[in-house]
Amino acid sequence: LYTTRKEEQSMTATKRISSAFLDLIAEKPFHNITVRNIVERAQVNRSTFYAHFMDIYDLRDQLITLACQKLNDSIPIAHFLSDQPDTEAIALSIQKIHQDHDFFCIILHPNMECNVESTFSGIIETHVKNWAAPFVGNYSTELFARLYAANCLATIHWSLQHPEINTHEVAKIIAGHIKRGFFHQYIDRDL
């Protein structure tokens, strides 16, 4: 597909604005960031900002939505929940997330003043509920999904905070939880 020069400029402006916002979030809380701060950092004018975003809340929401899509695309939950966890596939999933390391770290930064971890957890919970429904016995599928999602997200977040640790090692940790039956009491079958 060919893009027009105007479309290319628009994409560049959007990237510059988004990048400026993320840089500012790393420096100060969301409530202290203004459109003026963003446009000065991005080197665009206010009308360019408002051509792409309604306000800074809209910008933040769009970036969170993008992060949720990236997370959803990076985690094929079947690898994390299979009875024979595929350590290599889990490592590849974590590597996908690490390719956007800086982006995810800033999205999860407390300066965002938005509970993004809860949103991320909800994505994982949805996948887990769909997978677990046939297997969860007397226990609540919702509780199982929350526990599993919290564990999975905590491990991924920890790996982002420690990029020096090989993603294969992180994958072994996750696979080990599965193999040792970390959630065995919730499932009516052998993992």
Coordinates of C-alpha atoms in Angstrom, one line a residue:
L1 CA 0.0 0.0 0.0
Y2 CA 1.2 3.5 -0.8
T3 CA 0.8 6.3 1.7
T4 CA 0.5 9.9 0.7
R5 CA 2.9 12.5 2.0
K6 CA 0.2 13.9 4.2
E7 CA -0.5 10.5 5.8
E8 CA 3.3 10.0 6.4
Q9 CA 3.5 13.4 8.1
S10 CA 0.4 12.6 10.2
M11 CA 2.0 9.3 11.3
T12 CA 5.2 11.0 12.1
A13 CA 3.4 13.7 14.1
T14 CA 1.5 11.1 16.0
K15 CA 4.7 9.2 16.8
R16 CA 6.5 12.4 17.9
I17 CA 3.6 13.4 20.2
S18 CA 3.3 9.9 21.7
S19 CA 7.1 9.7 22.2
A20 CA 7.1 13.2 23.8
F21 CA 4.3 12.1 26.1
L22 CA 6.1 8.9 27.1
D23 CA 9.3 10.8 27.8
L24 CA 7.4 13.2 30.0
I25 CA 5.7 10.4 31.9
A26 CA 9.1 9.0 32.8
E27 CA 10.0 12.4 34.3
K28 CA 6.8 13.5 36.1
P29 CA 3.3 12.6 37.1
F30 CA 0.5 12.7 34.5
H31 CA -1.4 15.5 36.3
N32 CA 1.7 17.7 35.9
I33 CA 1.9 17.2 32.1
T34 CA 0.2 19.8 29.8
V35 CA -0.4 19.9 26.1
R36 CA 2.1 22.7 26.0
N37 CA 4.8 20.4 27.5
I38 CA 4.0 17.7 24.9
V39 CA 3.9 20.0 21.8
E40 CA 7.2 21.7 22.9
R41 CA 8.9 18.3 23.4
A42 CA 7.4 16.9 20.1
Q43 CA 8.2 20.1 18.2
V44 CA 4.7 20.3 16.8
N45 CA 2.1 23.0 17.1
R46 CA -1.1 22.7 19.3
S47 CA -3.3 22.3 16.2
T48 CA -1.3 19.2 15.2
F49 CA -1.8 17.8 18.7
Y50 CA -5.6 18.4 18.5
A51 CA -5.8 17.0 15.0
H52 CA -4.8 13.6 16.5
F53 CA -6.0 13.7 20.1
M54 CA -8.9 15.3 22.0
D55 CA -6.8 16.0 25.0
I56 CA -4.0 14.4 27.1
Y57 CA -6.5 11.8 28.5
D58 CA -7.3 10.7 25.0
L59 CA -3.6 10.4 24.2
R60 CA -3.0 8.3 27.4
D61 CA -6.0 6.1 26.6
Q62 CA -4.8 5.5 23.1
L63 CA -1.4 4.5 24.3
I64 CA -2.8 2.2 26.9
T65 CA -5.1 0.6 24.2
L66 CA -2.0 0.1 22.1
A67 CA -0.2 -1.5 25.0
C68 CA -3.1 -3.8 25.7
Q69 CA -3.2 -4.9 22.0
K70 CA 0.6 -5.6 22.1
L71 CA 0.2 -7.6 25.3
N72 CA -2.7 -9.6 23.9
D73 CA -0.8 -10.3 20.7
S74 CA 2.3 -11.3 22.6
I75 CA 0.8 -13.9 25.0
P76 CA -0.7 -16.9 23.3
I77 CA -2.2 -18.1 26.5
A78 CA -2.3 -21.8 25.3
H79 CA 1.5 -21.9 25.8
F80 CA 1.2 -20.7 29.4
L81 CA -1.7 -23.1 30.3
S82 CA -1.0 -26.2 28.3
D83 CA -0.5 -29.5 30.2
Q84 CA 3.0 -29.7 28.6
P85 CA 4.2 -26.1 28.7
D86 CA 6.3 -25.1 25.7
T87 CA 9.2 -23.3 27.3
E88 CA 10.5 -22.1 23.9
A89 CA 7.1 -20.7 22.9
I90 CA 6.8 -18.9 26.3
A91 CA 10.3 -17.5 25.9
L92 CA 9.3 -16.2 22.4
S93 CA 6.2 -14.5 24.0
I94 CA 8.4 -12.8 26.6
Q95 CA 10.9 -11.8 24.0
K96 CA 8.0 -10.1 22.0
I97 CA 7.2 -8.1 25.2
H98 CA 10.8 -7.3 25.8
Q99 CA 11.1 -5.9 22.2
D100 CA 8.9 -3.1 23.5
H101 CA 10.6 -3.0 26.9
D102 CA 10.8 0.8 27.3
F103 CA 7.2 1.2 26.1
F104 CA 5.8 -1.3 28.5
C105 CA 7.9 0.0 31.4
I106 CA 6.6 3.5 30.9
I107 CA 3.0 2.4 30.4
L108 CA 3.3 0.5 33.8
H109 CA 5.0 3.5 35.4
P110 CA 3.1 5.0 38.5
N111 CA 3.3 8.4 36.8
M112 CA 0.6 7.3 34.4
E113 CA -1.8 7.6 37.3
C114 CA -3.9 4.9 35.8
N115 CA -4.1 1.3 36.9
V116 CA -2.8 -0.3 33.8
E117 CA -1.7 -3.5 35.6
S118 CA -5.4 -4.1 36.4
T119 CA -6.2 -3.7 32.7
F120 CA -3.4 -6.0 31.7
S121 CA -4.6 -8.5 34.3
G122 CA -8.1 -8.4 32.8
I123 CA -6.7 -9.4 29.4
I124 CA -4.9 -12.4 30.8
E125 CA -7.9 -13.3 33.0
T126 CA -10.2 -13.4 29.9
H127 CA -7.9 -15.8 28.2
V128 CA -7.6 -18.0 31.3
K129 CA -11.4 -18.1 31.9
N130 CA -12.0 -19.3 28.4
W131 CA -9.4 -22.0 28.7
A132 CA -10.2 -23.0 32.3
A133 CA -14.0 -23.2 32.2
P134 CA -14.1 -27.0 31.3
F135 CA -11.5 -28.0 33.8
V136 CA -12.1 -26.0 37.0
G137 CA -14.0 -28.1 39.4
N138 CA -15.6 -26.9 42.6
Y139 CA -13.6 -23.7 42.7
S140 CA -14.6 -20.5 41.1
T141 CA -13.3 -20.1 37.5
E142 CA -13.1 -16.4 38.3
L143 CA -10.8 -17.0 41.3
F144 CA -8.6 -19.3 39.3
A145 CA -8.3 -16.8 36.5
R146 CA -7.4 -14.0 38.8
L147 CA -4.8 -16.0 40.6
Y148 CA -3.2 -17.3 37.4
A149 CA -3.3 -13.8 35.7
A150 CA -1.8 -12.2 38.8
N151 CA 1.0 -14.7 38.8
C152 CA 1.6 -14.5 35.1
L153 CA 1.6 -10.7 35.1
A154 CA 3.8 -10.4 38.1
T155 CA 6.4 -12.7 36.4
I156 CA 6.3 -10.7 33.2
H157 CA 6.5 -7.4 35.0
W158 CA 9.4 -8.7 37.1
S159 CA 11.2 -9.8 33.9
L160 CA 10.7 -6.2 32.5
Q161 CA 12.3 -4.8 35.6
H162 CA 15.2 -7.2 35.2
P163 CA 16.0 -7.3 31.5
E164 CA 19.5 -8.7 32.3
I165 CA 17.8 -12.0 33.0
N166 CA 17.5 -14.2 29.9
T167 CA 14.0 -14.6 28.7
H168 CA 14.5 -18.4 28.5
E169 CA 15.2 -18.4 32.3
V170 CA 11.9 -16.5 32.8
A171 CA 10.1 -19.0 30.6
K172 CA 11.5 -21.8 32.7
I173 CA 10.1 -20.1 35.9
I174 CA 6.7 -19.9 34.3
A175 CA 6.8 -23.5 33.0
G176 CA 8.0 -24.7 36.4
H177 CA 5.0 -23.2 38.0
I178 CA 2.8 -25.0 35.6
K179 CA 4.7 -28.4 35.9
R180 CA 4.8 -28.3 39.7
G181 CA 1.1 -27.7 39.8
F182 CA 1.1 -24.2 41.2
F183 CA -2.6 -24.1 40.4
H184 CA -3.3 -27.9 40.6
Q185 CA -5.9 -27.6 43.3
Y186 CA -8.2 -25.7 41.0
I187 CA -8.1 -28.1 38.1
D188 CA -9.7 -31.5 37.9
R189 CA -7.0 -33.0 35.7
D190 CA -3.3 -33.6 35.9
L191 CA -1.1 -31.0 34.4

